[in-house]
XYZ file of C-alpha atoms in Angstrom:
589
model
C 93.429 123.655 67.459
C 91.716 120.421 65.887
C 92.123 118.998 69.993
C 89.995 121.979 70.990
C 87.943 121.227 68.343
C 86.849 117.832 69.027
C 86.521 118.986 72.194
C 84.081 121.618 71.605
C 81.754 118.962 69.679
C 82.244 116.391 72.534
C 80.377 118.868 74.962
C 78.536 119.922 72.622
C 76.625 115.867 71.283
C 76.630 116.190 75.153
C 74.935 119.554 76.159
C 71.976 118.377 73.916
C 69.294 117.456 76.069
C 68.350 114.142 75.167
C 65.084 112.380 74.181
C 64.819 109.381 76.355
C 61.415 107.204 77.046
C 59.287 106.599 78.681
C 58.923 103.911 81.565
C 56.517 101.045 82.215
C 56.577 99.566 85.592
C 57.412 96.590 86.616
C 53.061 96.071 87.901
C 52.280 96.514 84.386
C 53.858 94.159 82.812
C 51.757 91.406 82.210
C 53.396 87.806 80.462
C 52.216 87.327 76.990
C 53.007 91.205 76.503
C 55.021 91.439 72.912
C 56.940 94.107 71.846
C 61.074 94.680 70.579
C 64.379 95.208 71.795
C 67.683 96.639 70.714
C 71.148 95.593 70.535
C 73.487 95.474 68.223
C 74.641 92.641 65.994
C 77.812 93.937 63.347
C 79.181 97.880 63.335
C 78.274 100.096 65.090
C 74.737 99.540 63.738
C 71.258 98.957 66.149
C 69.128 96.375 65.092
C 65.701 95.435 65.900
C 64.666 92.030 67.829
C 61.327 90.781 69.027
C 60.445 89.533 72.471
C 57.362 87.819 74.242
C 57.490 88.181 78.340
C 57.090 84.643 79.553
C 56.526 85.610 83.172
C 58.934 86.337 86.519
C 61.129 85.280 88.996
C 59.323 86.616 92.060
C 62.410 87.390 94.646
C 65.184 87.067 92.438
C 66.971 88.887 95.366
C 65.485 90.478 98.213
C 63.179 93.286 97.264
C 63.685 92.200 93.515
C 62.674 90.672 90.860
C 63.708 89.561 87.141
C 61.782 89.180 84.322
C 61.529 86.265 81.810
C 60.821 86.860 78.247
C 61.720 84.425 74.642
C 63.790 86.450 72.244
C 62.931 86.247 68.239
C 65.894 86.640 66.167
C 67.279 85.174 63.101
C 70.808 86.240 64.890
C 69.362 83.575 67.954
C 67.820 81.186 66.613
C 69.021 77.313 67.877
C 71.109 79.483 70.724
C 70.969 81.334 74.040
C 71.996 84.739 74.420
C 75.005 86.028 72.979
C 77.395 86.860 75.779
C 77.452 90.376 75.231
C 73.519 91.488 75.061
C 74.333 92.776 78.429
C 72.305 95.544 78.868
C 70.195 95.092 75.714
C 67.418 97.813 76.644
C 63.270 96.707 75.615
C 60.214 98.094 75.033
C 56.192 97.564 74.460
C 54.542 100.384 72.993
C 57.641 102.124 72.800
C 58.456 102.032 76.655
C 61.244 100.775 78.522
C 60.647 98.191 80.837
C 64.535 97.140 81.986
C 67.310 95.036 80.134
C 68.897 91.811 79.182
C 70.988 90.888 81.481
C 70.497 87.502 82.877
C 70.518 84.340 80.831
C 69.882 80.117 81.498
C 72.348 77.756 81.835
C 72.929 75.016 78.144
C 69.405 76.789 76.822
C 68.938 75.934 73.606
C 66.376 79.215 73.425
C 67.429 82.742 73.479
C 64.864 83.287 76.864
C 66.411 85.812 79.020
C 66.371 87.411 82.253
C 65.667 91.024 82.149
C 66.065 93.813 84.820
C 63.946 95.999 85.369
C 64.243 99.863 84.456
C 63.417 101.012 87.990
C 66.087 98.869 89.577
C 68.633 99.921 86.423
C 67.704 103.970 87.822
C 68.339 103.251 90.743
C 71.793 102.935 90.651
C 72.681 106.915 90.923
C 70.868 106.939 94.236
C 73.478 105.750 95.980
C 75.688 107.292 97.836
C 79.572 107.942 97.095
C 81.079 105.313 99.494
C 84.290 104.263 99.468
C 85.115 100.306 97.961
C 87.638 98.066 100.357
C 87.639 94.771 101.467
C 88.026 94.076 105.635
C 92.204 93.231 106.013
C 91.718 93.296 109.688
C 92.102 89.187 110.065
C 95.124 88.718 107.950
C 98.634 88.730 108.800
C 100.989 91.009 107.251
C 103.128 88.254 105.779
C 104.673 88.215 102.184
C 106.448 84.427 102.049
C 105.199 82.513 98.814
C 102.181 81.228 99.973
C 100.984 84.107 101.747
C 100.739 86.144 98.551
C 99.450 83.456 96.467
C 96.697 82.736 99.416
C 96.266 86.870 99.024
C 96.180 86.242 94.890
C 93.289 83.554 95.618
C 91.038 85.984 98.123
C 90.531 88.992 94.960
C 89.518 86.662 92.223
C 87.182 84.354 94.849
C 86.086 87.611 96.558
C 85.123 89.307 91.580
C 83.848 85.946 91.223
C 81.785 85.588 94.290
C 80.347 89.607 93.731
C 79.896 89.049 89.720
C 77.929 85.996 89.875
C 75.520 86.599 92.934
C 72.363 84.376 92.213
C 69.877 82.684 94.750
C 69.101 80.853 91.549
C 72.550 77.972 90.148
C 70.986 78.426 87.183
C 70.625 81.607 86.092
C 73.367 83.180 85.737
C 74.800 87.760 84.617
C 75.336 87.393 80.717
C 78.976 87.254 81.097
C 80.405 90.896 79.154
C 82.741 89.924 76.866
C 86.561 90.886 76.251
C 88.927 92.584 74.721
C 93.016 92.698 74.336
C 95.060 93.982 72.107
C 99.365 92.545 72.878
C 98.309 90.608 75.653
C 99.654 87.161 76.249
C 97.032 85.168 76.671
C 98.198 82.892 80.094
C 98.577 85.746 81.456
C 94.858 86.474 80.959
C 93.557 83.161 83.486
C 92.845 85.299 86.165
C 90.544 87.624 84.730
C 89.364 83.611 82.613
C 86.074 82.868 84.748
C 84.968 86.184 85.412
C 84.522 87.150 81.016
C 84.418 85.629 77.959
C 87.970 85.908 76.666
C 88.434 87.275 73.490
C 92.291 87.516 72.285
C 94.333 90.460 70.333
C 91.101 91.431 68.392
C 91.091 94.197 65.835
C 89.904 93.157 62.929
C 88.497 96.934 61.887
C 90.526 99.964 61.954
C 91.051 102.042 63.878
C 89.767 106.308 64.248
C 90.918 108.093 61.382
C 93.011 110.952 63.611
C 92.252 114.034 60.906
C 88.348 113.553 61.021
C 85.766 114.445 63.167
C 83.235 112.176 63.479
C 79.749 112.967 65.048
C 78.433 109.180 65.812
C 82.008 109.061 67.677
C 80.779 110.877 70.813
C 76.799 110.054 70.226
C 75.571 107.267 72.753
C 71.685 105.725 72.507
C 70.573 103.041 74.124
C 71.314 99.936 72.182
C 74.531 101.147 71.728
C 77.807 99.420 72.449
C 79.825 100.140 74.956
C 83.670 99.042 76.664
C 84.843 99.663 80.007
C 89.030 99.393 79.738
C 90.609 97.710 82.285
C 94.751 99.014 81.318
C 94.979 101.118 78.708
C 98.432 102.165 76.844
C 100.625 99.941 75.013
C 98.201 96.912 75.014
C 95.228 96.434 76.140
C 92.606 94.628 78.183
C 88.503 95.858 78.574
C 85.437 94.298 79.120
C 81.788 95.176 76.326
C 78.012 95.253 77.014
C 75.368 97.608 75.886
C 74.032 100.504 77.135
C 70.372 99.779 78.872
C 68.513 103.805 78.771
C 70.288 107.995 78.596
C 69.259 109.860 80.218
C 70.932 113.135 79.679
C 74.558 112.667 80.657
C 73.697 109.872 82.959
C 73.967 106.577 80.940
C 72.516 103.700 82.221
C 74.657 100.060 80.956
C 74.432 95.622 81.647
C 71.623 95.554 84.310
C 73.963 93.506 86.022
C 77.146 94.193 87.662
C 80.278 94.038 86.201
C 81.836 93.791 90.302
C 79.976 95.510 92.548
C 82.042 97.362 93.685
C 80.080 100.035 94.050
C 81.670 103.833 93.584
C 84.124 103.648 91.333
C 86.301 105.713 88.762
C 87.129 103.431 85.417
C 87.131 105.191 81.995
C 83.628 104.460 79.808
C 84.562 103.705 76.109
C 82.374 103.749 72.771
C 82.061 99.246 71.686
C 81.446 98.596 68.008
C 80.233 94.698 67.405
C 82.586 92.991 64.450
C 80.582 89.740 64.177
C 78.613 87.467 66.230
C 80.537 83.863 66.754
C 77.615 81.230 67.290
C 78.345 78.472 70.077
C 77.197 75.282 71.224
C 77.772 76.711 74.128
C 77.020 80.115 74.145
C 76.951 82.604 71.749
C 78.919 85.735 71.840
C 80.090 88.682 69.923
C 83.427 90.396 68.372
C 84.108 93.124 70.064
C 86.364 96.186 69.272
C 86.610 99.071 72.276
C 86.900 102.944 70.456
C 86.592 106.311 71.644
C 86.274 107.671 75.548
C 83.291 108.911 75.904
C 82.936 109.647 80.265
C 83.571 107.693 83.314
C 81.880 104.594 85.181
C 80.736 106.272 88.393
C 78.598 103.581 89.924
C 78.459 99.777 90.186
C 75.955 97.545 91.154
C 73.792 94.623 91.692
C 71.326 96.107 89.058
C 73.606 97.699 86.549
C 76.259 100.175 85.752
C 75.634 103.826 85.831
C 77.942 106.448 83.998
C 78.679 109.902 83.312
C 78.777 110.936 79.514
C 82.132 113.618 79.287
C 83.768 112.684 82.512
C 87.681 111.594 82.773
C 88.557 109.003 85.119
C 92.519 109.059 87.586
C 94.278 106.107 85.651
C 97.563 104.450 87.634
C 100.996 104.941 85.203
C 103.031 102.159 84.908
C 106.014 102.639 83.133
C 108.457 99.721 82.696
C 111.884 99.831 81.478
C 113.882 96.554 80.402
C 117.481 96.990 81.036
C 119.065 94.330 79.230
C 115.987 94.888 76.236
C 116.613 98.576 75.703
C 112.202 98.184 75.947
C 109.897 100.917 77.851
C 106.453 100.002 78.039
C 103.745 102.418 78.917
C 100.691 101.876 80.640
C 97.242 103.163 82.656
C 95.390 100.928 84.607
C 92.015 101.572 87.021
C 92.417 102.153 89.983
C 90.431 100.064 92.738
C 91.747 98.712 96.010
C 90.059 95.707 94.604
C 91.360 95.203 90.396
C 94.370 97.848 90.554
C 96.558 94.621 92.412
C 95.876 92.649 90.435
C 95.834 94.791 86.868
C 99.311 95.162 88.125
C 100.307 91.755 88.428
C 98.896 91.150 85.608
C 100.709 93.522 83.190
C 104.449 93.179 84.924
C 103.646 89.538 83.538
C 102.310 90.473 79.825
C 105.445 92.050 79.559
C 107.554 89.372 81.095
C 106.349 86.321 78.913
C 106.330 87.696 75.709
C 110.257 89.662 76.188
C 111.291 86.877 77.704
C 111.712 82.840 77.953
C 107.815 82.143 78.814
C 109.399 78.732 80.662
C 112.260 77.313 82.351
C 115.037 79.154 84.197
C 115.517 82.860 84.474
C 116.777 85.441 86.424
C 115.416 88.665 86.488
C 116.561 91.607 88.834
C 113.913 94.090 89.888
C 114.269 97.843 91.107
C 111.144 99.425 91.368
C 109.277 102.039 92.931
C 105.697 103.420 93.565
C 104.577 107.044 94.243
C 101.949 107.795 96.883
C 100.771 110.761 97.513
C 101.926 112.464 100.621
C 102.758 109.080 102.381
C 106.902 107.584 101.562
C 106.891 106.120 98.323
C 107.586 102.290 98.634
C 111.398 101.080 97.757
C 111.978 97.519 95.237
C 115.225 96.791 95.475
C 115.561 92.650 94.922
C 116.313 89.486 92.629
C 113.878 86.233 91.970
C 115.236 83.312 90.127
C 114.100 79.788 88.940
C 111.409 78.589 87.600
C 108.534 80.498 88.762
C 110.930 83.655 89.074
C 108.519 86.004 87.398
C 105.099 84.299 89.639
C 107.439 85.683 92.887
C 107.709 88.673 91.635
C 104.155 89.576 90.538
C 102.498 87.684 92.645
C 104.411 89.408 95.465
C 103.929 93.518 94.020
C 100.203 92.220 94.208
C 100.436 91.178 97.743
C 101.858 94.809 98.547
C 99.606 96.403 96.937
C 96.789 94.530 98.052
C 97.737 95.137 101.448
C 98.511 99.188 100.279
C 94.561 100.413 98.624
C 93.071 98.168 102.032
C 95.028 99.834 104.181
C 92.769 100.832 108.005
C 93.678 104.208 107.821
C 92.697 106.144 104.296
C 92.256 105.579 100.806
C 95.446 106.761 99.127
C 96.249 107.428 95.792
C 99.246 105.944 94.019
C 100.507 108.407 91.735
C 102.068 106.085 88.650
C 103.924 102.867 89.415
C 108.039 101.786 88.009
C 110.247 99.469 87.186
C 113.561 99.299 86.035
C 113.961 94.780 85.399
C 116.918 93.066 83.799
C 116.346 89.296 82.796
C 119.004 86.741 82.108
C 118.104 82.991 81.190
C 120.340 81.530 84.022
C 119.402 80.649 87.897
C 121.061 82.905 89.847
C 121.302 80.904 93.180
C 123.885 79.373 96.234
C 123.452 78.977 99.880
C 125.256 78.823 102.604
C 127.321 75.746 102.982
C 129.165 76.897 106.017
C 129.924 79.636 108.723
C 133.216 80.182 110.361
C 134.010 82.290 113.123
C 137.416 82.961 114.823
C 135.964 81.715 118.372
C 133.026 81.023 120.722
C 133.897 83.351 123.614
C 134.770 86.959 123.275
C 134.732 90.322 125.199
C 132.349 92.925 125.362
C 132.359 95.249 122.096
C 135.143 92.650 120.520
C 135.363 92.169 116.870
C 134.329 88.436 115.415
C 134.986 88.026 112.223
C 132.859 85.361 110.054
C 133.352 83.647 107.044
C 130.855 82.724 104.595
C 131.443 79.996 102.076
C 128.754 79.642 99.720
C 127.651 77.044 97.242
C 126.082 77.683 93.597
C 123.791 74.989 91.433
C 126.863 74.738 89.620
C 129.432 73.136 92.760
C 131.542 76.788 93.184
C 132.281 78.561 96.230
C 133.009 81.511 96.881
C 133.676 83.163 100.672
C 133.127 86.605 101.836
C 134.126 88.009 105.181
C 131.950 90.565 107.206
C 133.414 91.328 111.079
C 130.331 91.705 113.767
C 130.457 93.411 116.431
C 129.805 91.646 120.259
C 127.360 93.367 122.282
C 128.019 94.958 125.323
C 126.202 92.024 127.417
C 127.180 91.450 131.576
C 130.367 88.231 131.864
C 129.252 84.874 131.673
C 126.356 85.754 129.265
C 125.645 83.832 126.399
C 123.970 85.421 123.714
C 123.363 83.812 119.626
C 124.272 84.573 116.357
C 122.428 83.718 113.461
C 123.149 83.894 109.994
C 120.252 83.079 107.416
C 118.600 83.602 104.138
C 114.974 85.997 104.624
C 112.839 82.778 104.605
C 115.013 81.418 107.244
C 115.074 84.443 109.266
C 111.091 85.247 108.941
C 110.885 81.415 109.794
C 112.981 82.468 113.323
C 111.179 85.772 113.786
C 107.204 84.102 112.756
C 108.522 81.891 116.575
C 109.673 84.110 118.412
C 106.924 87.404 117.485
C 103.907 85.429 118.239
C 101.491 88.145 117.086
C 99.245 89.253 114.498
C 99.167 92.708 114.836
C 98.830 94.564 111.450
C 99.851 97.746 111.274
C 96.948 100.285 111.946
C 98.968 103.754 110.266
C 99.985 103.885 106.328
C 102.621 105.100 107.575
C 104.012 102.049 109.444
C 102.295 100.452 106.957
C 104.814 101.748 104.231
C 107.888 100.995 106.650
C 107.084 98.009 107.215
C 106.758 97.109 103.406
C 109.917 99.046 102.498
C 111.397 96.507 105.751
C 110.625 93.124 103.789
C 113.513 91.420 103.630
C 115.446 90.489 100.699
C 116.670 87.224 98.362
C 120.001 88.294 97.805
C 119.995 89.173 101.201
C 122.031 87.345 103.837
C 121.074 88.669 107.461
C 122.940 88.528 110.645
C 121.044 88.480 113.754
C 122.719 89.422 117.482
C 120.695 87.353 119.740
C 120.254 87.407 123.252
C 117.831 85.240 125.673
C 116.174 88.281 127.187
C 112.369 88.481 127.081
C 111.118 91.476 125.091
C 108.721 92.430 123.822
C 106.697 93.305 120.551
C 104.062 96.574 120.033
C 102.900 97.995 117.221
C 105.644 96.756 114.772
C 108.798 97.502 117.471
C 110.769 95.166 119.260
C 111.442 96.465 122.748
C 114.587 94.957 123.853
C 115.691 94.516 127.601
C 112.577 96.910 129.152
C 113.352 97.489 133.238
C 110.361 94.987 134.766
C 107.970 97.836 136.008
C 107.802 99.256 132.390
C 107.863 95.550 130.653
C 104.423 94.657 133.714
C 102.325 98.484 131.936
C 102.727 97.502 128.809
C 101.363 93.879 129.788
C 98.643 94.837 131.328
C 97.651 98.342 129.301
C 97.394 96.506 125.834
C 95.940 94.685 123.657
C 97.125 90.347 123.088
C 96.950 91.340 118.705
C 98.980 94.361 119.071
C 101.296 92.612 121.185
C 103.813 90.116 121.889
C 106.430 88.739 125.086
C 109.649 87.404 123.262
C 111.435 85.068 123.989
C 115.011 86.925 122.266
C 115.805 89.912 121.684
C 117.642 91.305 118.877
C 120.920 93.460 119.824
C 121.539 93.998 116.145
C 121.758 93.087 113.016
C 123.250 93.389 109.667
C 123.006 92.219 105.988
C 125.192 91.656 103.238
C 123.770 92.005 99.715
C 124.880 88.525 97.494
C 124.521 89.313 93.647
C 122.050 85.386 93.820
C 119.082 84.598 95.769
C 120.510 82.861 98.863
C 119.225 79.996 100.577
C 120.437 78.428 104.145
C 120.760 79.263 107.727
C 123.590 78.958 110.643
C 123.495 79.741 114.525
C 126.121 80.157 117.031
C 125.790 79.345 120.288
C 128.013 82.220 121.670
C 129.649 83.365 125.338
C 131.030 87.015 127.619
C 133.747 85.698 128.611
C 134.252 86.314 131.930
C 136.470 89.053 133.510
């Protein structure tokens, strides 16, 4: 009953037609004009400050002009514009002219760039176009170097989209990030984008047994936040409301990430205090109750819809040997979700397990995709950088999935079960012994593998491999190798930059990724074959091979020097390294 009453109050508050200020066009504004602005310097009380128009930066970007003003307020004396003031509305004779949105590097005065209100409200005119990154020139690889490159690519793209400016000394005023329950080191990935204020919670939580009309009211000058991670720990970015037009709400006066059409949660926020700084002052902010959804993230501002409810991806992590569960939700977006999932996992691992030193992580997990097969993860990571290897892999997998070429996907949930030990679980293939080097077709090869771990202890494993049915006198090869050695060989053998177009093919490729805790056995023949759209075609008749070569483009197929005839794998309770290659022969009759 109480929940229904709160929801009813929520609807009533937002359905009441609000009176919003008249707009002053850019053409009406002149240098020397004076007016007032609104923002919050403490708690939730909107305060008024004075300003004077100094001039304009025409064609700040193509077709856009920036208004330059000097703000006069005791709070800002002796410093520049506060980080967190993004979106603070400005008025002349009661008419809104725009929002404080840009600052000047190392300014000793509170001089700000103002985005005209005409540009801000145009953010709601855009079509609902889905954002994606063109990954057509990215090779589908998951080695350490490649997945690190993906992480850097995402970070650079986000920074570039946020800080786009033809005038390098004028940059968007940074939003204030607030986190609860997060290790500062795990947030270093997002540090270039926001002013970081970690684990701040000064004011009391909203009482669940009270209904306060102010929780659901929103006005120009109010503080708002956009949570990117919610649940057992949280991360959000805060700024100021510029303009309210019924259920439409406009924020910041500059982009959040400049991502176009989005679906992010929008919350009210509370200003704890103002912190002066020689470099750049800022507001201490705390996120509060949800009021709606962010639907547009454009160059001139962010637009939200009051009363909406965004979709967020549930993520559950169970630490088996600690008997600890973590439940969080992260925003769903092709560029943000990969990073946020990786950051969340790193936060859990760094807070629950040792932050530095050797450790091993046994990981089982699933990524559930609507109307598609699940991504299955089952692997072992060990060493000084085991956490980084695991989280970067998840980042890369989510990045490729959410930016696939066929269609926009919906990740329904992400689940992980992780066990950790503060020991190294690594072993090397010291030697591989086979019973002979000449075999009859169909005969069994007895393979003996001798492993030596980091402490010098040896273990022996045996496996039987079947000889291929080849012509008498034929040569063939047996390769025994770890995932990296096998991938290196395949990269040289398959010279193709093919990226799966079909989502189902991409899911299959990810599920077939080689694992750290496996020994792979591959039987090869020195016979040319074709690799076409992710599949290997061995022993094709020459006539059919010529047809494929003639009718297919080089980026989707490759001629291979060696054909794979059989492949096996053996699970080992350690990360495996090493390779042995044998040249064998089929007996003459």
